[in-house]
Coordinates of C-alpha atoms in Angstrom, one line a residue:
Chain A
M1 CA 144.0 -6.7 -162.5
S2 CA 142.3 -10.2 -162.6
S3 CA 138.7 -11.1 -163.0
V4 CA 136.7 -13.5 -161.0
K5 CA 134.5 -15.8 -162.2
S6 CA 131.9 -18.1 -160.4
F7 CA 130.9 -21.4 -162.5
Q8 CA 128.2 -23.7 -161.4
H9 CA 127.3 -27.1 -162.9
E10 CA 124.7 -29.8 -161.9
V11 CA 125.0 -33.8 -162.3
R12 CA 122.2 -36.0 -161.8
L13 CA 122.6 -39.4 -161.4
R14 CA 120.6 -42.8 -160.1
T15 CA 122.3 -44.6 -157.2
A16 CA 122.3 -48.3 -156.6
G17 CA 121.8 -47.8 -152.8
G18 CA 123.6 -50.5 -150.2
L19 CA 126.3 -47.9 -149.4
S20 CA 127.0 -47.6 -153.2
V21 CA 130.2 -45.4 -154.1
T22 CA 130.0 -43.8 -157.6
D23 CA 133.8 -41.9 -158.6
I24 CA 132.4 -38.6 -159.8
T25 CA 136.3 -37.1 -160.5
E26 CA 136.0 -37.1 -164.1
D27 CA 132.7 -35.1 -164.1
V28 CA 134.2 -32.7 -162.0
Q29 CA 137.3 -32.5 -164.0
E30 CA 135.4 -31.6 -166.9
A31 CA 133.0 -28.9 -164.9
V32 CA 136.3 -27.1 -164.1
A33 CA 137.8 -27.2 -167.6
A34 CA 134.4 -26.0 -168.7
S35 CA 134.7 -22.8 -166.2
G36 CA 137.7 -21.7 -167.4
I37 CA 138.7 -20.9 -164.2
R38 CA 142.7 -21.4 -164.0
D39 CA 142.8 -20.8 -160.2
G40 CA 140.5 -21.0 -157.3
I41 CA 138.6 -23.4 -155.2
C42 CA 136.4 -25.8 -156.4
C43 CA 133.5 -26.9 -154.0
V44 CA 131.3 -30.7 -154.6
Y45 CA 128.5 -30.5 -152.8
S46 CA 125.8 -33.1 -152.3
P47 CA 122.3 -30.9 -151.7
H48 CA 121.2 -34.7 -150.0
T49 CA 120.4 -35.2 -146.2
T50 CA 121.5 -38.8 -146.3
C51 CA 124.3 -38.8 -149.3
S52 CA 127.8 -38.0 -149.1
V53 CA 130.8 -36.0 -151.2
R54 CA 134.3 -37.1 -150.2
V55 CA 137.8 -37.5 -151.4
N56 CA 139.5 -40.9 -151.3
E57 CA 140.4 -44.0 -153.1
F58 CA 138.2 -45.6 -155.3
E59 CA 139.3 -49.1 -154.4
S60 CA 136.8 -51.8 -154.2
G61 CA 138.2 -53.2 -151.5
F62 CA 138.6 -50.4 -149.3
L63 CA 134.9 -49.3 -150.3
E64 CA 133.6 -52.4 -148.6
D65 CA 135.7 -52.2 -145.7
F66 CA 134.3 -48.8 -145.2
A67 CA 130.7 -49.9 -145.5
V68 CA 131.3 -52.9 -143.1
L69 CA 132.6 -50.2 -140.7
L70 CA 129.9 -47.9 -141.0
R71 CA 127.3 -50.6 -140.4
R72 CA 129.0 -51.2 -137.4
L73 CA 129.3 -48.4 -135.7
V74 CA 125.9 -47.0 -137.1
P75 CA 123.6 -50.1 -137.3
T76 CA 120.6 -50.5 -139.5
E77 CA 118.3 -52.7 -137.3
H78 CA 117.8 -50.1 -134.4
Y79 CA 115.6 -48.0 -132.7
Y80 CA 115.6 -44.4 -134.4
A81 CA 113.4 -41.7 -133.5
H82 CA 113.2 -40.6 -136.8
D83 CA 111.7 -43.6 -138.4
D84 CA 109.3 -43.8 -135.6
W85 CA 105.8 -42.6 -137.6
D86 CA 104.0 -43.1 -134.1
R87 CA 106.0 -39.9 -132.6
R88 CA 107.1 -38.0 -135.9
T89 CA 105.5 -35.1 -136.7
E90 CA 107.9 -32.7 -138.5
N91 CA 108.9 -33.1 -142.3
I92 CA 106.7 -35.8 -143.1
C93 CA 108.2 -37.8 -146.3
P94 CA 105.5 -40.5 -147.4
E95 CA 108.1 -42.1 -149.5
D96 CA 110.3 -42.9 -146.3
M97 CA 107.8 -44.4 -144.4
D98 CA 107.8 -47.6 -146.3
K99 CA 112.0 -47.9 -145.4
G100 CA 113.3 -46.0 -142.6
N101 CA 116.4 -43.8 -143.3
G102 CA 117.2 -43.0 -139.4
H103 CA 120.3 -44.7 -139.6
S104 CA 121.3 -42.7 -143.3
H105 CA 120.9 -39.3 -141.6
C106 CA 123.3 -40.3 -138.5
M107 CA 125.9 -41.9 -141.1
A108 CA 126.1 -38.5 -143.0
M109 CA 126.2 -36.3 -139.8
L110 CA 129.0 -38.7 -138.6
L111 CA 130.8 -38.8 -142.0
G112 CA 130.9 -34.7 -141.7
T113 CA 130.0 -32.1 -144.4
A114 CA 127.5 -32.5 -147.2
G115 CA 130.7 -31.6 -149.8
E116 CA 134.7 -31.1 -150.1
S117 CA 136.7 -28.2 -151.2
I118 CA 139.5 -28.8 -153.5
P119 CA 142.2 -26.5 -154.7
I120 CA 142.3 -25.5 -158.3
R121 CA 145.8 -24.6 -159.9
E122 CA 146.2 -23.9 -163.5
G123 CA 143.1 -25.2 -164.6
E124 CA 143.9 -28.6 -162.3
L125 CA 142.0 -30.3 -159.3
Q126 CA 145.1 -30.6 -156.9
L127 CA 143.7 -33.8 -156.3
G128 CA 146.9 -36.4 -154.8
T129 CA 148.0 -39.7 -156.6
W130 CA 145.2 -41.8 -155.2
Q131 CA 142.7 -39.2 -154.6
R132 CA 139.2 -39.4 -156.1
V133 CA 136.1 -37.6 -155.7
L134 CA 133.2 -40.0 -154.3
F135 CA 129.5 -39.7 -154.4
M136 CA 128.2 -42.0 -151.8
E137 CA 124.7 -43.4 -151.4
L138 CA 123.8 -43.6 -147.5
D139 CA 120.3 -44.4 -148.0
R140 CA 118.1 -46.7 -150.7
E141 CA 118.3 -46.6 -154.6
R142 CA 117.4 -42.8 -155.2
D143 CA 117.3 -40.1 -157.8
R144 CA 120.1 -37.8 -156.7
R145 CA 122.5 -35.2 -157.9
W146 CA 125.3 -32.8 -156.9
L147 CA 126.7 -29.4 -157.7
V148 CA 130.0 -28.2 -158.7
K149 CA 130.8 -24.6 -157.9
V150 CA 134.1 -23.3 -159.0
V151 CA 135.4 -19.7 -157.5
G152 CA 138.6 -17.6 -159.1
N153 CA 140.6 -16.6 -161.3
E154 CA 140.3 -16.9 -165.2
A155 CA 143.9 -15.9 -166.3
Chain B
M1 CA 135.1 -7.7 -166.0
S2 CA 133.1 -8.8 -162.5
S3 CA 134.8 -7.5 -159.3
V4 CA 135.2 -10.0 -156.4
K5 CA 133.5 -9.4 -153.0
S6 CA 134.3 -10.6 -149.9
F7 CA 131.6 -10.2 -147.3
Q8 CA 131.7 -11.4 -143.5
H9 CA 129.2 -11.3 -140.5
E10 CA 129.1 -12.9 -136.9
V11 CA 126.6 -14.0 -134.7
R12 CA 126.5 -15.0 -131.0
L13 CA 124.2 -17.2 -129.0
R14 CA 123.9 -18.9 -125.5
T15 CA 123.5 -22.6 -126.0
A16 CA 121.7 -25.3 -124.0
G17 CA 124.5 -27.8 -123.7
G18 CA 123.2 -31.2 -123.9
L19 CA 124.6 -31.7 -127.7
S20 CA 121.8 -29.2 -128.5
V21 CA 121.5 -28.0 -132.0
T22 CA 120.4 -24.6 -133.2
D23 CA 118.7 -24.3 -136.6
I24 CA 120.5 -21.0 -138.0
T25 CA 119.7 -20.9 -141.8
E26 CA 117.6 -18.1 -141.7
D27 CA 120.5 -16.0 -140.2
V28 CA 122.8 -17.6 -142.7
Q29 CA 120.5 -16.5 -145.6
E30 CA 120.1 -13.0 -144.5
A31 CA 123.7 -12.7 -144.1
V32 CA 123.9 -13.9 -147.7
A33 CA 121.5 -11.4 -148.4
A34 CA 123.1 -8.8 -146.9
S35 CA 126.4 -9.5 -148.8
G36 CA 125.1 -8.8 -151.9
I37 CA 126.6 -11.4 -153.8
R38 CA 124.7 -13.5 -156.4
D39 CA 127.2 -16.4 -157.1
G40 CA 130.3 -17.6 -154.7
I41 CA 130.4 -19.6 -151.9
C42 CA 129.5 -19.3 -148.5
C43 CA 131.6 -20.8 -145.6
V44 CA 129.7 -20.9 -142.1
Y45 CA 132.3 -21.6 -139.1
S46 CA 132.6 -22.6 -135.7
P47 CA 135.3 -20.7 -133.9
H48 CA 135.2 -22.9 -131.2
T49 CA 136.7 -26.4 -130.7
T50 CA 133.9 -28.2 -128.8
C51 CA 131.0 -27.3 -131.6
S52 CA 130.7 -28.0 -135.1
V53 CA 128.5 -26.7 -138.3
R54 CA 127.0 -29.0 -139.8
V55 CA 124.2 -29.4 -143.1
N56 CA 121.4 -32.0 -142.3
E57 CA 117.8 -32.0 -141.5
F58 CA 116.4 -30.3 -138.3
E59 CA 113.9 -33.1 -137.3
S60 CA 113.7 -33.7 -133.5
G61 CA 113.6 -37.7 -133.8
F62 CA 116.8 -37.4 -136.1
L63 CA 118.5 -34.9 -133.7
E64 CA 118.0 -37.1 -131.0
D65 CA 119.0 -40.3 -132.6
F66 CA 122.5 -38.7 -133.6
A67 CA 123.1 -37.3 -129.8
V68 CA 122.5 -41.2 -128.7
L69 CA 124.8 -42.6 -131.3
L70 CA 127.8 -39.6 -130.5
R71 CA 126.9 -40.6 -126.6
R72 CA 127.7 -44.3 -127.4
L73 CA 130.6 -43.7 -129.9
V74 CA 132.5 -40.8 -127.3
P75 CA 131.0 -42.0 -124.1
T76 CA 131.3 -39.2 -121.6
E77 CA 131.9 -41.2 -118.5
H78 CA 135.6 -42.6 -119.4
Y79 CA 139.1 -41.4 -118.9
Y80 CA 140.0 -38.6 -121.0
A81 CA 143.7 -37.2 -120.3
H82 CA 142.5 -33.9 -121.7
D83 CA 140.3 -33.6 -118.3
D84 CA 143.4 -35.5 -116.1
W85 CA 144.4 -32.4 -114.0
D86 CA 147.1 -34.4 -112.2
R87 CA 148.6 -34.6 -115.9
R88 CA 147.8 -31.5 -118.0
T89 CA 150.4 -28.7 -118.1
E90 CA 149.1 -27.0 -121.5
N91 CA 146.5 -24.5 -122.7
I92 CA 145.1 -24.4 -118.7
C93 CA 141.3 -23.1 -118.9
P94 CA 140.1 -22.7 -115.5
E95 CA 136.6 -23.0 -115.8
D96 CA 136.9 -26.5 -117.7
M97 CA 138.1 -27.7 -114.2
D98 CA 134.7 -27.7 -112.7
K99 CA 133.7 -30.0 -115.8
G100 CA 135.8 -32.0 -118.0
N101 CA 135.0 -31.5 -121.8
G102 CA 137.6 -34.1 -123.4
H103 CA 134.1 -36.2 -124.6
S104 CA 133.4 -32.6 -126.7
H105 CA 136.6 -32.7 -128.1
C106 CA 136.7 -36.0 -129.3
M107 CA 133.3 -35.4 -130.8
A108 CA 134.4 -32.5 -132.3
M109 CA 137.0 -34.2 -134.6
L110 CA 135.2 -37.0 -134.9
L111 CA 132.0 -35.0 -136.7
G112 CA 134.6 -33.3 -139.0
T113 CA 135.5 -30.0 -140.1
A114 CA 134.6 -26.6 -138.0
G115 CA 132.1 -25.3 -140.9
E116 CA 130.9 -26.0 -143.9
S117 CA 131.0 -24.7 -147.4
I118 CA 127.9 -24.0 -149.5
P119 CA 127.6 -22.8 -152.8
I120 CA 125.6 -19.6 -153.4
R121 CA 123.8 -18.9 -156.8
E122 CA 121.5 -16.1 -158.1
G123 CA 121.8 -14.9 -154.4
E124 CA 120.2 -18.4 -153.0
L125 CA 122.2 -20.8 -151.0
Q126 CA 122.0 -24.3 -152.8
L127 CA 120.4 -26.0 -149.8
G128 CA 118.4 -29.2 -150.6
T129 CA 115.0 -29.5 -149.6
W130 CA 115.5 -30.8 -146.7
Q131 CA 118.8 -29.6 -145.6
R132 CA 119.0 -26.8 -142.9
V133 CA 122.5 -25.3 -141.3
L134 CA 122.7 -26.7 -137.9
F135 CA 125.1 -25.0 -135.0
M136 CA 125.7 -28.0 -132.7
E137 CA 126.7 -27.7 -128.9
L138 CA 129.1 -30.6 -128.2
D139 CA 129.9 -29.3 -124.6
R140 CA 128.2 -27.6 -121.4
E141 CA 125.8 -24.6 -122.0
R142 CA 128.3 -22.0 -123.1
D143 CA 128.3 -18.5 -124.7
R144 CA 129.3 -19.2 -128.6
R145 CA 129.4 -17.6 -131.9
W146 CA 130.0 -18.5 -135.6
L147 CA 130.9 -16.9 -138.8
V148 CA 129.6 -16.9 -142.0
K149 CA 132.2 -15.5 -144.9
V150 CA 130.9 -15.1 -148.3
V151 CA 133.1 -14.7 -151.4
G152 CA 132.0 -14.1 -155.2
N153 CA 130.7 -11.7 -157.8
E154 CA 127.9 -9.2 -156.8
A155 CA 126.6 -9.3 -160.3
Chain C
M1 CA 135.9 -2.6 -158.0
S2 CA 138.5 -5.0 -156.4
S3 CA 140.5 -7.3 -157.9
V4 CA 140.2 -11.1 -156.9
K5 CA 143.3 -13.1 -155.9
S6 CA 144.2 -16.6 -155.9
F7 CA 147.4 -18.2 -154.1
Q8 CA 148.8 -21.2 -153.6
H9 CA 151.6 -22.5 -151.3
E10 CA 152.8 -26.2 -150.7
V11 CA 154.5 -27.6 -147.7
R12 CA 156.6 -30.9 -147.2
L13 CA 156.9 -32.8 -144.1
R14 CA 158.3 -36.3 -143.0
T15 CA 155.4 -37.6 -140.1
A16 CA 156.2 -40.0 -137.4
G17 CA 153.4 -42.5 -138.1
G18 CA 151.1 -43.7 -135.2
L19 CA 148.3 -41.0 -135.3
S20 CA 150.9 -38.5 -134.8
V21 CA 149.9 -34.4 -135.3
T22 CA 151.8 -31.6 -136.1
D23 CA 151.0 -28.3 -135.5
I24 CA 151.0 -26.5 -139.0
T25 CA 149.2 -23.1 -137.5
E26 CA 152.0 -20.8 -138.2
D27 CA 153.0 -22.0 -141.7
V28 CA 149.2 -21.6 -143.0
Q29 CA 149.4 -18.1 -141.4
E30 CA 152.7 -17.1 -143.0
A31 CA 150.9 -18.4 -146.8
V32 CA 148.4 -16.0 -145.7
A33 CA 150.4 -13.1 -145.3
A34 CA 152.2 -14.0 -148.2
S35 CA 149.5 -13.8 -150.3
G36 CA 148.6 -10.5 -149.7
I37 CA 145.0 -11.6 -149.3
R38 CA 143.2 -9.4 -146.5
D39 CA 139.7 -10.9 -147.1
G40 CA 138.8 -14.7 -148.2
I41 CA 138.8 -18.1 -147.6
C42 CA 142.0 -20.0 -147.2
C43 CA 141.7 -24.1 -148.0
V44 CA 144.1 -26.1 -146.2
Y45 CA 144.2 -29.5 -148.0
S46 CA 145.8 -32.9 -147.8
P47 CA 146.3 -34.8 -151.1
H48 CA 146.8 -37.6 -149.6
T49 CA 144.0 -40.7 -148.8
T50 CA 145.3 -41.4 -145.2
C51 CA 145.9 -37.9 -143.9
S52 CA 143.7 -35.5 -142.6
V53 CA 143.6 -31.9 -141.8
R54 CA 141.4 -30.9 -139.0
V55 CA 141.3 -27.9 -136.9
N56 CA 141.2 -28.1 -133.3
E57 CA 143.0 -27.6 -129.8
F58 CA 146.9 -28.9 -130.1
E59 CA 146.9 -30.5 -126.4
S60 CA 149.2 -33.6 -125.7
G61 CA 146.0 -35.1 -123.8
F62 CA 143.2 -34.8 -126.0
L63 CA 145.6 -35.8 -129.2
E64 CA 145.7 -38.9 -126.8
D65 CA 142.4 -39.4 -126.3
F66 CA 141.4 -39.0 -130.0
A67 CA 143.7 -41.9 -131.2
V68 CA 142.5 -43.9 -128.2
L69 CA 139.1 -43.3 -129.6
L70 CA 139.8 -43.7 -133.3
R71 CA 141.6 -47.1 -132.9
R72 CA 138.7 -48.5 -130.7
L73 CA 136.4 -47.6 -133.5
V74 CA 138.6 -48.3 -136.2
P75 CA 140.7 -51.0 -135.0
T76 CA 144.1 -51.8 -136.9
E77 CA 144.1 -55.6 -136.1
H78 CA 141.1 -56.6 -138.5
Y79 CA 140.6 -57.9 -141.8
Y80 CA 140.5 -55.2 -144.3
A81 CA 139.7 -56.6 -148.0
H82 CA 142.2 -53.7 -149.3
D83 CA 145.0 -54.9 -147.6
D84 CA 144.3 -58.7 -148.8
W85 CA 146.5 -59.1 -151.4
D86 CA 145.1 -62.6 -152.6
R87 CA 141.8 -60.4 -153.5
R88 CA 143.6 -57.1 -154.5
T89 CA 143.5 -55.9 -158.2
E90 CA 143.5 -52.2 -158.3
N91 CA 145.8 -49.4 -157.3
I92 CA 148.5 -51.9 -156.7
C93 CA 151.1 -49.8 -154.4
P94 CA 154.3 -52.1 -153.6
E95 CA 155.1 -50.4 -150.4
D96 CA 151.7 -51.2 -148.8
M97 CA 152.6 -54.7 -149.2
D98 CA 154.6 -54.6 -145.9
K99 CA 152.0 -53.0 -143.8
G100 CA 148.8 -52.7 -144.8
N101 CA 146.9 -49.5 -144.5
G102 CA 143.0 -50.1 -144.7
H103 CA 142.5 -49.1 -141.4
S104 CA 144.1 -45.2 -142.3
H105 CA 141.9 -45.2 -145.1
C106 CA 139.1 -45.9 -143.2
M107 CA 140.0 -43.4 -140.4
A108 CA 140.2 -40.6 -143.4
M109 CA 136.8 -41.4 -144.6
L110 CA 135.2 -41.1 -141.0
L111 CA 137.2 -38.2 -139.7
G112 CA 135.8 -36.0 -143.1
T113 CA 137.1 -34.1 -145.8
A114 CA 140.4 -34.0 -146.8
G115 CA 140.8 -30.6 -145.9
E116 CA 139.3 -27.6 -143.9
S117 CA 138.0 -23.9 -145.2
I118 CA 138.6 -21.1 -142.7
P119 CA 137.4 -17.6 -143.0
I120 CA 140.2 -14.9 -143.3
R121 CA 139.9 -11.1 -142.3
E122 CA 142.0 -8.0 -142.5
G123 CA 144.6 -10.7 -143.6
E124 CA 143.8 -12.8 -140.4
L125 CA 142.5 -16.3 -140.2
Q126 CA 139.7 -16.1 -138.0
L127 CA 140.7 -19.3 -135.5
G128 CA 138.9 -19.3 -132.4
T129 CA 141.4 -19.4 -128.7
W130 CA 142.3 -22.6 -128.9
Q131 CA 141.9 -23.6 -132.9
R132 CA 144.8 -24.4 -134.0
V133 CA 145.5 -26.2 -138.0
L134 CA 146.6 -30.1 -137.5
F135 CA 147.8 -32.2 -140.0
M136 CA 147.1 -35.7 -138.6
E137 CA 148.8 -38.8 -140.1
L138 CA 146.7 -41.7 -140.0
D139 CA 149.4 -44.1 -141.8
R140 CA 153.0 -45.2 -141.0
E141 CA 155.8 -42.8 -140.8
R142 CA 155.7 -41.3 -144.4
D143 CA 156.9 -38.2 -146.4
R144 CA 153.7 -36.0 -146.9
R145 CA 152.7 -32.8 -148.3
W146 CA 149.8 -30.3 -147.5
L147 CA 148.8 -27.2 -149.8
V148 CA 147.0 -24.0 -148.6
K149 CA 144.9 -22.0 -151.2
V150 CA 143.6 -18.9 -150.5
V151 CA 141.2 -16.9 -152.7
G152 CA 139.9 -13.5 -152.0
N153 CA 140.5 -9.5 -152.2
E154 CA 143.7 -7.7 -151.6
A155 CA 142.5 -4.6 -150.8

């Protein structure tokens, strides 16, 4: 009979803004190793509403291409009710008044879930050859954090 | 040695249609509390092909912005082969004949997965300050349901 | 007290390219049955950066509609820095030089996560009436594989 284990680790970072992407693969791998879990699921999660964790290639040309696409689909220079301080009454966050982030929320929602779930086998993340775990900032330069949760078997 | 637990709960709702969004965070939190699971992963899942569960801010301006974006990217007034009853031969659903939902399927697919996976620690969903769990209707007013599955440790 | 189990299975396939979609639902169901796991979470995962696993309806009209949408949002005939071999210095993959796949990466990122997490109860995937598990090729005809990881209780 096998014992279940749940392990959580948190990492803080300062992003650069401007749709910058940080490769967090090694930090995730270290957390999996620290967990002692050999087989299970690794959930890498952003607790922010204007960031996204995504698995894809970390290649500067592609990341530039994707930033161009995202800005074309969700233009920054556009009316966002979220940034209309004459209308807004909910969740008032003073620091957002200087620089609206309605487009950042829309980008995050379009990109999908807050996190990625990745299988673990024999203690290894089952990433493919070109897959990396990416933390994408969709808002301005900010202090951020991400979580990794691992659930599975130790033996 | 620690025992694994899996817990599932289902909630039914009637949506309003028109890209309406329901904040289901409290229901999800109650299910996590009822599960008795202290550490693990919570998977909130929509069993429908024209709805989406997503984590983001529940702020009416943002939700309006996102609806505008989604309708611009995936226009309702457009030819959809899925709604072409002269051509369609598969998965015939009579109630869809009155009002096509080809655009709703496209929106759901573009938005990403059917559900969200959220870490749980010390019995608490690890949602960030502004994060809420949202159930988004992409089709007409309908009877819907969503599931929450929690897997992890009790102790 | 209940024992946790983690089960992994891998399936290989040759895709047709051209945004072709393969219905892998039965293979996923067979893997869940083979796992012996009665309650838990099933993570279906693509280890590729230009494919996506998604849950939606397998209806040819819809899949055609979605391909049209995806090509409109992310045009193939466009400048992609990822495909600019005068600039590219990272992750050189000779076989991509004949036919660029910058658009495929952008499509994958826009579609969301690499995989889908689906609850399991009493040994059954909790898919809704019209939900199927779909493997979507966003690149040319290629040899591919996908993984299924199941974590949960046997009894």
